[in-house]
XYZ file of C-alpha atoms in Angstrom:
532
model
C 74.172 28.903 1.956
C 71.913 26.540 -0.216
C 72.231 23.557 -1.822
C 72.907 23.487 -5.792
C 69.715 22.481 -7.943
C 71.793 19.855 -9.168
C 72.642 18.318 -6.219
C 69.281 18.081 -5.490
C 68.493 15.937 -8.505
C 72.110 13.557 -7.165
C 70.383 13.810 -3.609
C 66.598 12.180 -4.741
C 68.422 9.868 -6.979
C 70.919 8.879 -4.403
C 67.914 8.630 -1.680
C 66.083 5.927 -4.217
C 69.073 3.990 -5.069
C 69.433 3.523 -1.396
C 65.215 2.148 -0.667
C 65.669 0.120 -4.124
C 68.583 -1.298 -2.206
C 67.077 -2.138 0.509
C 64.310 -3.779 -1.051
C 66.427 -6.248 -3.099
C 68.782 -7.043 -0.369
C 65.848 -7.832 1.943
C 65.518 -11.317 -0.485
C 69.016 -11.990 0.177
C 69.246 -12.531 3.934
C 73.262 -12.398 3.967
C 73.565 -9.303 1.865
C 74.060 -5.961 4.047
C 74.702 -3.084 1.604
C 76.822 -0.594 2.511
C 75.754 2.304 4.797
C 77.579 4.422 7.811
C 75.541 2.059 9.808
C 76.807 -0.732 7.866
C 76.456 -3.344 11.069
C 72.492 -3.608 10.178
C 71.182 -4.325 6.768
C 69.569 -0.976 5.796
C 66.469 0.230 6.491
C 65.845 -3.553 8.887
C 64.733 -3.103 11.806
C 67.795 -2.811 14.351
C 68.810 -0.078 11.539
C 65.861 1.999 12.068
C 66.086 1.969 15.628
C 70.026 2.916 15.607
C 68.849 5.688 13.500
C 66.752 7.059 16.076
C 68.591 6.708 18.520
C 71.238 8.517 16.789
C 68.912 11.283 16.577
C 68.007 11.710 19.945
C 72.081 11.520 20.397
C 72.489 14.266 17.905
C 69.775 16.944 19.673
C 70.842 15.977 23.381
C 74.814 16.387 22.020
C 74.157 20.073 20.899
C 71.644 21.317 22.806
C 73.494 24.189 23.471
C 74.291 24.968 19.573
C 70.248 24.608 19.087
C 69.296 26.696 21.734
C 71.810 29.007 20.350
C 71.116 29.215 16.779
C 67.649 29.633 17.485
C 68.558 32.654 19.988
C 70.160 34.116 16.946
C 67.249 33.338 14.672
C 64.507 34.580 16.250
C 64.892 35.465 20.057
C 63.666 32.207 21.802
C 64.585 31.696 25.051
C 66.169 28.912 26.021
C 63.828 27.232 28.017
C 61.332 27.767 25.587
C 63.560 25.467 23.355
C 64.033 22.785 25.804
C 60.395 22.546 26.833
C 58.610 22.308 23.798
C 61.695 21.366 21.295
C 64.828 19.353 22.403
C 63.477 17.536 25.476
C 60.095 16.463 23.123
C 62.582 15.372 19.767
C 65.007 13.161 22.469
C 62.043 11.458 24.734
C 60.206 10.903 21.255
C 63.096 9.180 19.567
C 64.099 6.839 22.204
C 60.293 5.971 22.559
C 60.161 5.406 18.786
C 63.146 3.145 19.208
C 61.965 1.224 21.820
C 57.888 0.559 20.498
C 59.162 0.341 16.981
C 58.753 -3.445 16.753
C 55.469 -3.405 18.428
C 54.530 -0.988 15.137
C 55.358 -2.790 12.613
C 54.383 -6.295 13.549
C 56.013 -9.337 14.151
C 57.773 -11.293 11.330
C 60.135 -10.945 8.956
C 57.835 -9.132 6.869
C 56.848 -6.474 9.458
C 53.094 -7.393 9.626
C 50.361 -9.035 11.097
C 48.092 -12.470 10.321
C 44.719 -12.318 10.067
C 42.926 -15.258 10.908
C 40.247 -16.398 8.299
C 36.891 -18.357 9.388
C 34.316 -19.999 7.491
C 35.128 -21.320 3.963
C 38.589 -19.102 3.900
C 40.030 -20.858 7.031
C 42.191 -22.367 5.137
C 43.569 -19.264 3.095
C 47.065 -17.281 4.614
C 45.801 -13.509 5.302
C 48.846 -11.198 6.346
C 48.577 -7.334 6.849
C 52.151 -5.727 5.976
C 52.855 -2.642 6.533
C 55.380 -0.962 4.311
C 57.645 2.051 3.886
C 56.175 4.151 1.090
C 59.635 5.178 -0.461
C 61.909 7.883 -0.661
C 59.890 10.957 1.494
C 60.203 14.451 1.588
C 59.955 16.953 4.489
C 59.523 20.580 4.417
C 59.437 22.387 7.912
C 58.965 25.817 9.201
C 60.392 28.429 11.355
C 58.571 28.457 14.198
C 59.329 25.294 15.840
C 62.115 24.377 13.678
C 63.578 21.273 16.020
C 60.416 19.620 17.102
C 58.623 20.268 13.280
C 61.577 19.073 11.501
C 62.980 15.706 13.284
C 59.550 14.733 15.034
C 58.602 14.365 11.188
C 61.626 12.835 10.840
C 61.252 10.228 13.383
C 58.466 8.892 11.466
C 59.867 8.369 8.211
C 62.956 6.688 10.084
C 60.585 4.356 12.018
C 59.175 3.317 8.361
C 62.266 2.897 6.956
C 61.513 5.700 4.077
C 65.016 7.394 3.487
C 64.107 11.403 3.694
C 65.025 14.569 2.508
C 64.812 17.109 4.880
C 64.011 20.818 3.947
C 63.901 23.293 6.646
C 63.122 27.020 6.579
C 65.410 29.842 5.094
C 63.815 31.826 7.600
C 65.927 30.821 10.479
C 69.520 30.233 8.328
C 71.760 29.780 11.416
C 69.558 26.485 12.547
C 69.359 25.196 9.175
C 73.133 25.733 8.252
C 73.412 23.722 11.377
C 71.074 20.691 10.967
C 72.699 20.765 7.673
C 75.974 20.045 9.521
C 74.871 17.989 11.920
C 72.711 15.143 10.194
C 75.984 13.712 8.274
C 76.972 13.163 11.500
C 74.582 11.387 13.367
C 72.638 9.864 10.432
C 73.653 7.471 8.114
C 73.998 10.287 4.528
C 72.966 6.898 2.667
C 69.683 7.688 3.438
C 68.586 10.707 5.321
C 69.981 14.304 3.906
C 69.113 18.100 4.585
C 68.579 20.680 1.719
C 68.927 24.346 2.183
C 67.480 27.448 0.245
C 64.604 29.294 -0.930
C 62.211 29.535 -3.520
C 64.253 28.466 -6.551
C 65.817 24.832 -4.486
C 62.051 24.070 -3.641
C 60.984 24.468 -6.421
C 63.520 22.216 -7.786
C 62.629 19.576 -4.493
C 58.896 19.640 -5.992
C 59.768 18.925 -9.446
C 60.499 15.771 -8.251
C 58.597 12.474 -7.975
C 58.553 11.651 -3.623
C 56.650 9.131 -1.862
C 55.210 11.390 0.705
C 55.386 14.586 1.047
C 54.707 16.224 5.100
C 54.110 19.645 5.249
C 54.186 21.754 8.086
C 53.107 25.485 7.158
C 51.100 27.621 6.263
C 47.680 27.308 3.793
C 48.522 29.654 1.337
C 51.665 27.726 0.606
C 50.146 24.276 1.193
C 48.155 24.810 -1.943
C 51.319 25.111 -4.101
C 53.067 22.263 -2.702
C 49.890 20.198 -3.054
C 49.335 21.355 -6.211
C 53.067 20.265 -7.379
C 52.362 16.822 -5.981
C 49.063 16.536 -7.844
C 51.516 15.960 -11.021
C 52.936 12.788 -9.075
C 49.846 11.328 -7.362
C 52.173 11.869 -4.448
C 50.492 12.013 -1.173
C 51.111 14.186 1.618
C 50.616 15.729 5.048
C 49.629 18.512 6.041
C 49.987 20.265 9.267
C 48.746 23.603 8.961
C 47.248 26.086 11.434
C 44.331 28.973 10.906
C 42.373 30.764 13.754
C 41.925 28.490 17.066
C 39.547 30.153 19.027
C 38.552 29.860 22.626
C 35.433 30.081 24.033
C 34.696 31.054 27.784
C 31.454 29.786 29.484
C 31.816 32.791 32.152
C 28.695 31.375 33.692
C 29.874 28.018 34.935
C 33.396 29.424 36.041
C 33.649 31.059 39.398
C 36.174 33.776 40.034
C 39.049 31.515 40.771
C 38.490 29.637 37.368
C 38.571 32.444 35.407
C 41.640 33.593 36.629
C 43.166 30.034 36.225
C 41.490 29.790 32.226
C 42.874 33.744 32.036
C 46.353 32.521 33.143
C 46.247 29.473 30.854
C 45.145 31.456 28.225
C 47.839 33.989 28.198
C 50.440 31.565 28.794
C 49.269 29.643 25.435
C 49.143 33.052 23.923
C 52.850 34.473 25.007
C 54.675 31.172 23.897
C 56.980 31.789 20.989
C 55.299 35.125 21.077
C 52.391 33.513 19.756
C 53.903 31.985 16.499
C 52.596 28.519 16.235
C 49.803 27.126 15.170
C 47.797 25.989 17.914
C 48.034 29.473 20.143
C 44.647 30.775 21.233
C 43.927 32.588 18.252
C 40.861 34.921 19.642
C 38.273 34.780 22.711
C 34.637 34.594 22.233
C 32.844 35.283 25.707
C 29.889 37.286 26.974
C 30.009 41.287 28.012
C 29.311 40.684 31.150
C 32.135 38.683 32.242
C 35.196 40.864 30.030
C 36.112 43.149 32.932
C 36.850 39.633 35.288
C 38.730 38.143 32.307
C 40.722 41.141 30.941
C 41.505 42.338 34.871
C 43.077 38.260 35.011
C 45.061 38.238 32.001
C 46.836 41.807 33.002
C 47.519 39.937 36.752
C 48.902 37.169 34.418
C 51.286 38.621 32.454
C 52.488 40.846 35.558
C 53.414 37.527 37.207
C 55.123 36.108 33.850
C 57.432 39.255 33.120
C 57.662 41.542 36.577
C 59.966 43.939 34.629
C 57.516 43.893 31.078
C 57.649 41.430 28.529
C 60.014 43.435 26.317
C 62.586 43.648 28.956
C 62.380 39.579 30.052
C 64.609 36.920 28.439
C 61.850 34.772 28.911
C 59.754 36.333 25.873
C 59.952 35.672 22.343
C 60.838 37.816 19.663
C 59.060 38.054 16.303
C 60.774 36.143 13.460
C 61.775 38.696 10.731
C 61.619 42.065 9.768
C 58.542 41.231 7.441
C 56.387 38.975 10.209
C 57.764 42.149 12.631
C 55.824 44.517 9.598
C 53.109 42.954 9.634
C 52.619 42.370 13.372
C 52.921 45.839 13.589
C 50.192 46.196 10.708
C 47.781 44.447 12.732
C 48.076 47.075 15.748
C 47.522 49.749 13.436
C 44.716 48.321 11.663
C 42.939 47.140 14.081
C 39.577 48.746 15.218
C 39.189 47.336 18.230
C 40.639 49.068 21.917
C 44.123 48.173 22.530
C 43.244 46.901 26.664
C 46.613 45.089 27.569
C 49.969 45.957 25.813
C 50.292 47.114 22.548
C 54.100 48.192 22.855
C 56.633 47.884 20.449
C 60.277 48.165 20.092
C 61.733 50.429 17.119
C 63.336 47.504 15.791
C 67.296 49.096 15.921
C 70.141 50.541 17.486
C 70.626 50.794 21.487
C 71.264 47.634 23.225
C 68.522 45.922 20.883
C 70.033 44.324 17.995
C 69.051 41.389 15.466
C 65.966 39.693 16.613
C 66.018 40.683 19.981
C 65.331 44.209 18.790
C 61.948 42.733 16.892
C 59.637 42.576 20.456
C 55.803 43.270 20.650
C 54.357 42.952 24.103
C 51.659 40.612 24.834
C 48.741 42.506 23.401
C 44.568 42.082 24.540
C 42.290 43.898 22.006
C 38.348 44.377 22.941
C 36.418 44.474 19.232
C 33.510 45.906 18.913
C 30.617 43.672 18.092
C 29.033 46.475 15.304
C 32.566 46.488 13.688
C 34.227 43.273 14.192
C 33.236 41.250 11.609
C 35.652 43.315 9.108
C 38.380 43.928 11.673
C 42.063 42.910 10.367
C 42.459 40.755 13.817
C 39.828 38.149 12.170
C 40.971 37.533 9.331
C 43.465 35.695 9.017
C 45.610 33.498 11.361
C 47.543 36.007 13.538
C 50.821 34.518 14.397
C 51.272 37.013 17.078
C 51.355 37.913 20.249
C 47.693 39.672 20.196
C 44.461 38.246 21.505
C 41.273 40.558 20.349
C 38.328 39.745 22.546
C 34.784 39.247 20.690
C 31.997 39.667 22.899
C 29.409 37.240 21.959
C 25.431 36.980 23.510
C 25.859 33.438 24.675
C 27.603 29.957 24.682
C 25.191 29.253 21.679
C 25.942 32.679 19.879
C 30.272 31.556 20.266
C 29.085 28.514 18.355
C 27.628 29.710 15.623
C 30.495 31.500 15.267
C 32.362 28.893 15.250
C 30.612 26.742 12.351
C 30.674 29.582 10.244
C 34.555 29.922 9.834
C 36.957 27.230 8.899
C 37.645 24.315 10.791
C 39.994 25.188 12.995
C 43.290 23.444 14.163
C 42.273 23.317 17.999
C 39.181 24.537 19.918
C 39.519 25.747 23.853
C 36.881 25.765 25.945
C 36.828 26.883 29.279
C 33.736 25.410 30.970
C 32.957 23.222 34.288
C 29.707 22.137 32.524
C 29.396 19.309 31.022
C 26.302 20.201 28.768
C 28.830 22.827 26.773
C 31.234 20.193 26.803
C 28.892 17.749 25.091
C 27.674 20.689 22.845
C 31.631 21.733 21.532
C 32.149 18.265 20.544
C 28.870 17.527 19.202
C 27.963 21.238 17.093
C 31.634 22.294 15.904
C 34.412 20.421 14.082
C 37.875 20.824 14.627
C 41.260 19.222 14.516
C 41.319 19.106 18.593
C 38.856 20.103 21.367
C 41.094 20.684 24.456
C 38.878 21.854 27.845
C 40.307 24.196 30.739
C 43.983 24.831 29.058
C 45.788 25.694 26.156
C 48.895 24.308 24.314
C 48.739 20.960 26.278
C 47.578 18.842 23.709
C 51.229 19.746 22.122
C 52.665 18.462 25.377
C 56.442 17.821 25.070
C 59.315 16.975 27.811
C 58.404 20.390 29.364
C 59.376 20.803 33.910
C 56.312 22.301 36.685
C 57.296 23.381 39.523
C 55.784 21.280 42.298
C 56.556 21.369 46.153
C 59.969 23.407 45.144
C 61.181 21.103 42.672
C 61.018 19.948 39.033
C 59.710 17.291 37.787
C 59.720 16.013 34.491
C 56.177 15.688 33.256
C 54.918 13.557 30.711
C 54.384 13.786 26.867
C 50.892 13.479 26.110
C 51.424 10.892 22.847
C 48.718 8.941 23.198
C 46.132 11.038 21.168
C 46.859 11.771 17.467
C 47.312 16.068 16.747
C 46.355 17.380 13.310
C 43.631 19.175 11.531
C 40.309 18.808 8.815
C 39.614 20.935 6.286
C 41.532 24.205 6.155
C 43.545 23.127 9.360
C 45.088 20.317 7.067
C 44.976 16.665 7.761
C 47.503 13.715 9.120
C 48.500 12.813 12.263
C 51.410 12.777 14.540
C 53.411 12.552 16.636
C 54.814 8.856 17.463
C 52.935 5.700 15.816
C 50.778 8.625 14.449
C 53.572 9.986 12.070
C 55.021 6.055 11.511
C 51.450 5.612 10.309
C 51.628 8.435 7.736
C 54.894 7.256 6.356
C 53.866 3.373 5.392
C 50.909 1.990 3.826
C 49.120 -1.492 4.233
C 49.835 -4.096 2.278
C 47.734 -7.428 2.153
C 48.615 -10.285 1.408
C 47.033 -13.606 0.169
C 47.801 -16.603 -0.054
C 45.520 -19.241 -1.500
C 46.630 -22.974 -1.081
C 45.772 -25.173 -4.738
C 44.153 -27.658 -2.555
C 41.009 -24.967 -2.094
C 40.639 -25.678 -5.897
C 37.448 -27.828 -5.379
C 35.349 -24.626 -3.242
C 35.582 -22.514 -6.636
C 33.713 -24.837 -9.034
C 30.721 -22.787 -9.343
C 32.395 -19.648 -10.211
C 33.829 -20.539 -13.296
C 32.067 -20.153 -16.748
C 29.574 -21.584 -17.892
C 26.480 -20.503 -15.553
C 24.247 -23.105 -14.476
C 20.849 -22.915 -12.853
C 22.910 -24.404 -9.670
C 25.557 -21.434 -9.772
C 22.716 -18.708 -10.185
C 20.730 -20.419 -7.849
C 23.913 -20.042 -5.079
C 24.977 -16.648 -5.752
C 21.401 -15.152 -5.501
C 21.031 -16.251 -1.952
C 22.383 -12.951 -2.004
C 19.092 -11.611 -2.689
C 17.272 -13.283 0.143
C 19.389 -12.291 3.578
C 17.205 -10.460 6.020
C 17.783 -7.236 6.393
C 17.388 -5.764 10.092
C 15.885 -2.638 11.542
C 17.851 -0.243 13.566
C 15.887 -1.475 16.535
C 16.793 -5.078 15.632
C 20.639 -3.668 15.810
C 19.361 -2.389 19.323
C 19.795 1.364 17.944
C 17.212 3.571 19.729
């Protein structure tokens, strides 16, 4: 199922009429075009916030269908879905709602004064901010609830109408976002696109706002470059290798089997397909036995029967990803430790994705070989962490500078001299200390004392990358933030006319003599600024 290119072109130009709409009616206080939501002027503010709410209506409303078509798609258990995908899109939504006006400002215009001093106290200073336009979101397959509608929250909370474009790699969720926005959303203003290469194509032809990109590098590049021809700017949340670095010496043996467990865990999630999973370990020799004995004891407590037997364990996405999973094992020149099974891929009782498994894999490189091993290269999107032995804290660092920024860095340390050292001598998107996966945190349960209890979303700290990693932030205010830009605004009373006398032509000895005072302010030292 995908969309016809000409729709596409009906779709963008139908998306614009709508925010050119909005923007005329917005001068006409009585006029409320006509939406689905027709009982709020569209794109206002009470509009923005039905629309979110409508959203969160629309995932809690068919959670079942989502946790089904991604089942179908590519194996994900269902609690895997409502911990880091429906439980994060609902909770975000109805927070969006309700700290939307605190956002945007106060006013009719959505912004905020600025009070002047001096010789411009009499000036009006306003800071609006202001949907960018009509926006466009591509999202992957990976995460396909939480990386297409947390996106989407954000361009609703900035009032930019938004096609959405999720992957053809997981058809059965897309077909049914496609059938379920209309419903929920008001079609005026927010609509879904399906298909491949040739409808994206089509998509990028077109002149967008915004464009937020959640992906891979290789493609980034082609989508950036098609916005290049527009000016068009963008987000983009990409990935590469996140590595983790394990101060053995600070740790005693009941924190390395806690990092070893947290470790894993960030590793076996999705079967490693998402962009922040521990990518690959850098810790001394001496302490490899300890950590490789503690991930084994973890992933015997995760899946008692094996992974490949557990409904609690991912599958791999598609029979290419599954290829080239399986490349990596065979390519590889370091020791297969942990793992390393993997199902035929058909017949028996394993069929569609479910038949695509590889078990939670630990590799040990070889230092003299491991600087050309396949398991380095590139961003693995699998279930496989390869060990590097490194000679020191230091020696993981250097490492570290010498690749591409990465998306997230973990560090497992109780010092805080290597804590001060990580942030100060590497750059990254995150730094996140003693865990994995958290800084991701969505409505996700623990079990404490016997029950559950809901935990809370970490949204007060922006997540995205620099460099190679991408760039943009979300989630929340974070994604709003991406999705408008600041407008100021001036307003300069006629009575101020007498201040700007000396700035008009001609020059006179008393203008020249005023605007080179310029050329006589002290400057201080950095001790004078009490710098040390």
């Amino acid at each position: 199922m995908t969309t016809p290119l000409s729709e596409i072109t009906e779709i963008h130009a139908s998306l614009s009429s709508t925010f050119l709409t909005s923007l005329s009616s917005s001068t006409k206080p009585n006029t409320t075009p006509s939406s689905k939501a027709g009982q709020y002027p569209v794109l206002s503010l009470p509009y923005r916030q039905h629309q979110l709410l409508q959203l969160a209506r629309l995932v809690q409303e068919n959670a079942d269908a989502l946790c089904h078509s991604l089942w179908v798609d590519e194996g994900k258990p269902r609690q895997e879905v409502l911990m880091a995908e429906i439980g994060a899109v609902i909770d975000r939504a109805l927070k969006s709602a309700r700290e939307l006006e605190a956002w945007v400002g106060g006013g009719a215009d959505m912004g905020e004064d600025v009070k002047l001093a001096g010789w411009q106290v009499g000036w009006k200073a306003r800071v609006e901010k202001k949907a960018k336009g009509v926006v466009l979101i591509i999202s992957p397959w990976n995460y396909p609830i939480t990386l297409t509608l947390q996106p989407v929250c954000g361009a609703i909370a900035a009032g930019c109408p938004a096609l959405i474009k999720p992957s053809e790699v997981v058809p059965t969720f897309s077909k049914l976002l496609a059938e379920l926005v209309p419903k929920y959303l008001d079609p005026a203003t927010y609509r879904v696109a399906l298909g491949g290469v040739p409808e994206i194509t089509r998509i990028l032809e077109l002149k967008w706002a915004h464009i937020f990109y959640t992906g891979n590098a290789r493609v980034a590049r082609i989508i950036a470059a098609a916005a290049a021809k527009h000016l068009t700017p963008m987000t983009l949340e990409l990935g590469g290798k996140s590595p983790v670095i394990i101060d053995g010496a600070s740790l005693g043996e009941a924190e390395l089997r806690v990092a070893a467990r947290r470790i894993v865990w960030g590793k076996v999630n999705n079967a490693g397909q998402i962009c922040v999973a521990p990518d690959y370990v850098l810790i001394e020799p001496a302490y490899i036995p300890q950590f490789i004995s503690a991930c084994r004891a973890a992933l015997d407590s995760f899946f008692p029967n094996g992974a490949l037997n557990s409904h609690d364990y991912g599958r791999i996405v598609s029979e290419a990803h599954f290829s080239r999973v399986k490349g990596l094992l065979r390519d590889t020149k370091g020791r297969v430790v942990i793992g390393g099974g993997v199902l035929d891929g058909s017949g028996g009782p394993h069929e569609g994705a479910w038949a695509r498994g590889v078990e939670p894999t630990v590799v040990l490189l070889d230092e003299a070989t491991a600087a050309d091993d396949v398991l380095l290269q590139d961003e693995l999107f699998a279930p496989i962490l390869p060990i590097l032995p490194v000679a020191s804290v230091a020696a993981a660092l250097e490492y570290v500078r010498a690749h591409a920024h990465p998306l997230v860095i973990y560090a497992f340390t109780e010092s805080d001299e290597v804590k001060r050292e990580v942030k100060a001598g590497t750059m990254s998107g995150n730094v996140v200390f003693n865990d994995t996966f958290n800084q991701l945190s969505g409505a996700y349960l623990s079990f404490v004392r016997f029950s559950f209890r809901r935990a809370s979303i970490l949204d007060e700290i922006p997540f995205g990358g620099v460099g190679e990693s991408g760039y943009g932030r979300q989630p929340l205010k974070w994604t709003f933030e991406e999705f408008v830009y600041l407008r100021s605004v001036l307003d300069v009373p006629f009575s101020e006319e007498p201040k700007f006398g000396g700035r008009y032509p001609p020059s006179s000895k008393e203008s020249l003599d005023f605007f080179e005072r310029c050329l006589k302010v002290p400057i201080a030292s950095v001790e004078e600024l009490g710098g040390r």
